[in-house]
């Protein structure tokens, strides 16, 4: 994971300490530990609330609109863009997604979230992909059954026309 917003690319190295706190170019990023925001205050929560969808359905709609698999970083970028808030706000949104919202959606089965890699796979995309295969299979079966039926009806119609033609010709030949 890059742990920086898309609009702020940096080549600075990431220092890791034993406490699970990472210092990325002057911004502290915390690992998930418990619920809520570490060292949070109401100002942190209110600035994150401005970017986080209020319902799981809205977050799922954002994820489904993206081509999955997608990273937590990309989801945070998608939620925040086109605004360019301070990196602390982006990091707080990222952490809220990483630690609370995405694990909850994973637990409910709405997405597949790999917390180690920070990747999200939409299960709706997998379902629609499977249903596409189901429709393809159903189409092949329908065509396989429809072709012999059409052939049988065509052969029956041709036989009826030939019998009628032979009967008419025989009647015209025999009757003076």
PDB file of N, CA and C in Angstrom, residues 56 59-60 63 97-115 119-121 123:
ATOM      1  N   UNK A  56     -23.527   1.708   4.383  1.00  0.00           N
ATOM      2  CA  UNK A  56     -22.739   0.670   3.734  1.00  0.00           C
ATOM      3  C   UNK A  56     -23.099   0.550   2.261  1.00  0.00           C
ATOM      4  N   UNK A  59     -21.129   3.049   0.243  1.00  0.00           N
ATOM      5  CA  UNK A  59     -19.731   2.630   0.100  1.00  0.00           C
ATOM      6  C   UNK A  59     -19.632   1.474  -0.887  1.00  0.00           C
ATOM      7  N   UNK A  60     -20.568   0.534  -0.827  1.00  0.00           N
ATOM      8  CA  UNK A  60     -20.577  -0.570  -1.793  1.00  0.00           C
ATOM      9  C   UNK A  60     -20.764  -0.054  -3.216  1.00  0.00           C
ATOM     10  N   UNK A  63     -17.442   1.212  -4.385  1.00  0.00           N
ATOM     11  CA  UNK A  63     -16.534   0.100  -4.683  1.00  0.00           C
ATOM     12  C   UNK A  63     -16.945  -0.581  -5.986  1.00  0.00           C
ATOM     13  N   UNK A  97     -11.564   3.427   6.878  1.00  0.00           N
ATOM     14  CA  UNK A  97     -11.913   2.371   5.922  1.00  0.00           C
ATOM     15  C   UNK A  97     -11.219   1.066   6.291  1.00  0.00           C
ATOM     16  N   UNK A  98      -9.911   1.128   6.513  1.00  0.00           N
ATOM     17  CA  UNK A  98      -9.081  -0.047   6.769  1.00  0.00           C
ATOM     18  C   UNK A  98      -9.487  -0.773   8.052  1.00  0.00           C
ATOM     19  N   UNK A  99      -9.791  -0.017   9.089  1.00  0.00           N
ATOM     20  CA  UNK A  99     -10.002  -0.624  10.404  1.00  0.00           C
ATOM     21  C   UNK A  99     -11.452  -0.914  10.741  1.00  0.00           C
ATOM     22  N   UNK A 100     -12.385  -0.177  10.149  1.00  0.00           N
ATOM     23  CA  UNK A 100     -13.773  -0.330  10.560  1.00  0.00           C
ATOM     24  C   UNK A 100     -14.716  -0.732   9.436  1.00  0.00           C
ATOM     25  N   UNK A 101     -14.804   0.101   8.412  1.00  0.00           N
ATOM     26  CA  UNK A 101     -15.851  -0.110   7.414  1.00  0.00           C
ATOM     27  C   UNK A 101     -15.619  -1.340   6.540  1.00  0.00           C
ATOM     28  N   UNK A 102     -14.401  -1.487   5.998  1.00  0.00           N
ATOM     29  CA  UNK A 102     -14.145  -2.608   5.096  1.00  0.00           C
ATOM     30  C   UNK A 102     -14.165  -3.958   5.824  1.00  0.00           C
ATOM     31  N   UNK A 103     -13.596  -4.065   7.047  1.00  0.00           N
ATOM     32  CA  UNK A 103     -13.737  -5.336   7.758  1.00  0.00           C
ATOM     33  C   UNK A 103     -15.200  -5.688   8.056  1.00  0.00           C
ATOM     34  N   UNK A 104     -16.030  -4.681   8.343  1.00  0.00           N
ATOM     35  CA  UNK A 104     -17.449  -4.934   8.593  1.00  0.00           C
ATOM     36  C   UNK A 104     -18.147  -5.434   7.330  1.00  0.00           C
ATOM     37  N   UNK A 105     -17.838  -4.827   6.186  1.00  0.00           N
ATOM     38  CA  UNK A 105     -18.430  -5.283   4.925  1.00  0.00           C
ATOM     39  C   UNK A 105     -17.933  -6.675   4.548  1.00  0.00           C
ATOM     40  N   UNK A 106     -16.680  -6.969   4.886  1.00  0.00           N
ATOM     41  CA  UNK A 106     -16.133  -8.305   4.636  1.00  0.00           C
ATOM     42  C   UNK A 106     -16.844  -9.332   5.503  1.00  0.00           C
ATOM     43  N   UNK A 107     -17.086  -8.983   6.766  1.00  0.00           N
ATOM     44  CA  UNK A 107     -17.765  -9.900   7.679  1.00  0.00           C
ATOM     45  C   UNK A 107     -19.199 -10.176   7.233  1.00  0.00           C
ATOM     46  N   UNK A 108     -19.849  -9.181   6.614  1.00  0.00           N
ATOM     47  CA  UNK A 108     -21.219  -9.376   6.147  1.00  0.00           C
ATOM     48  C   UNK A 108     -21.275 -10.096   4.806  1.00  0.00           C
ATOM     49  N   UNK A 109     -20.114 -10.291   4.156  1.00  0.00           N
ATOM     50  CA  UNK A 109     -20.063 -11.012   2.886  1.00  0.00           C
ATOM     51  C   UNK A 109     -20.302 -10.145   1.664  1.00  0.00           C
ATOM     52  N   UNK A 110     -20.365  -8.825   1.859  1.00  0.00           N
ATOM     53  CA  UNK A 110     -20.607  -7.928   0.727  1.00  0.00           C
ATOM     54  C   UNK A 110     -19.368  -7.732  -0.136  1.00  0.00           C
ATOM     55  N   UNK A 111     -18.190  -7.836   0.470  1.00  0.00           N
ATOM     56  CA  UNK A 111     -16.924  -7.704  -0.249  1.00  0.00           C
ATOM     57  C   UNK A 111     -15.957  -8.740   0.289  1.00  0.00           C
ATOM     58  N   UNK A 112     -14.871  -8.922  -0.427  1.00  0.00           N
ATOM     59  CA  UNK A 112     -13.757  -9.731   0.070  1.00  0.00           C
ATOM     60  C   UNK A 112     -12.619  -8.757   0.333  1.00  0.00           C
ATOM     61  N   UNK A 113     -12.245  -8.610   1.615  1.00  0.00           N
ATOM     62  CA  UNK A 113     -11.237  -7.635   2.014  1.00  0.00           C
ATOM     63  C   UNK A 113     -10.037  -8.355   2.592  1.00  0.00           C
ATOM     64  N   UNK A 114      -8.877  -8.186   1.953  1.00  0.00           N
ATOM     65  CA  UNK A 114      -7.622  -8.744   2.445  1.00  0.00           C
ATOM     66  C   UNK A 114      -6.914  -7.630   3.209  1.00  0.00           C
ATOM     67  N   UNK A 115      -7.000  -7.689   4.518  1.00  0.00           N
ATOM     68  CA  UNK A 115      -6.477  -6.601   5.341  1.00  0.00           C
ATOM     69  C   UNK A 115      -4.960  -6.522   5.267  1.00  0.00           C
ATOM     70  N   UNK A 119      -6.368  -4.967  -0.122  1.00  0.00           N
ATOM     71  CA  UNK A 119      -7.108  -5.069  -1.380  1.00  0.00           C
ATOM     72  C   UNK A 119      -8.557  -5.452  -1.118  1.00  0.00           C
ATOM     73  N   UNK A 120      -9.428  -4.955  -1.972  1.00  0.00           N
ATOM     74  CA  UNK A 120     -10.858  -5.203  -1.864  1.00  0.00           C
ATOM     75  C   UNK A 120     -11.342  -5.778  -3.182  1.00  0.00           C
ATOM     76  N   UNK A 121     -12.100  -6.856  -3.094  1.00  0.00           N
ATOM     77  CA  UNK A 121     -12.719  -7.472  -4.266  1.00  0.00           C
ATOM     78  C   UNK A 121     -14.221  -7.444  -4.056  1.00  0.00           C
ATOM     79  N   UNK A 123     -17.826  -8.732  -4.247  1.00  0.00           N
ATOM     80  CA  UNK A 123     -18.483 -10.016  -4.478  1.00  0.00           C
ATOM     81  C   UNK A 123     -19.612  -9.868  -5.477  1.00  0.00           C
TER      82      UNK A 123
END
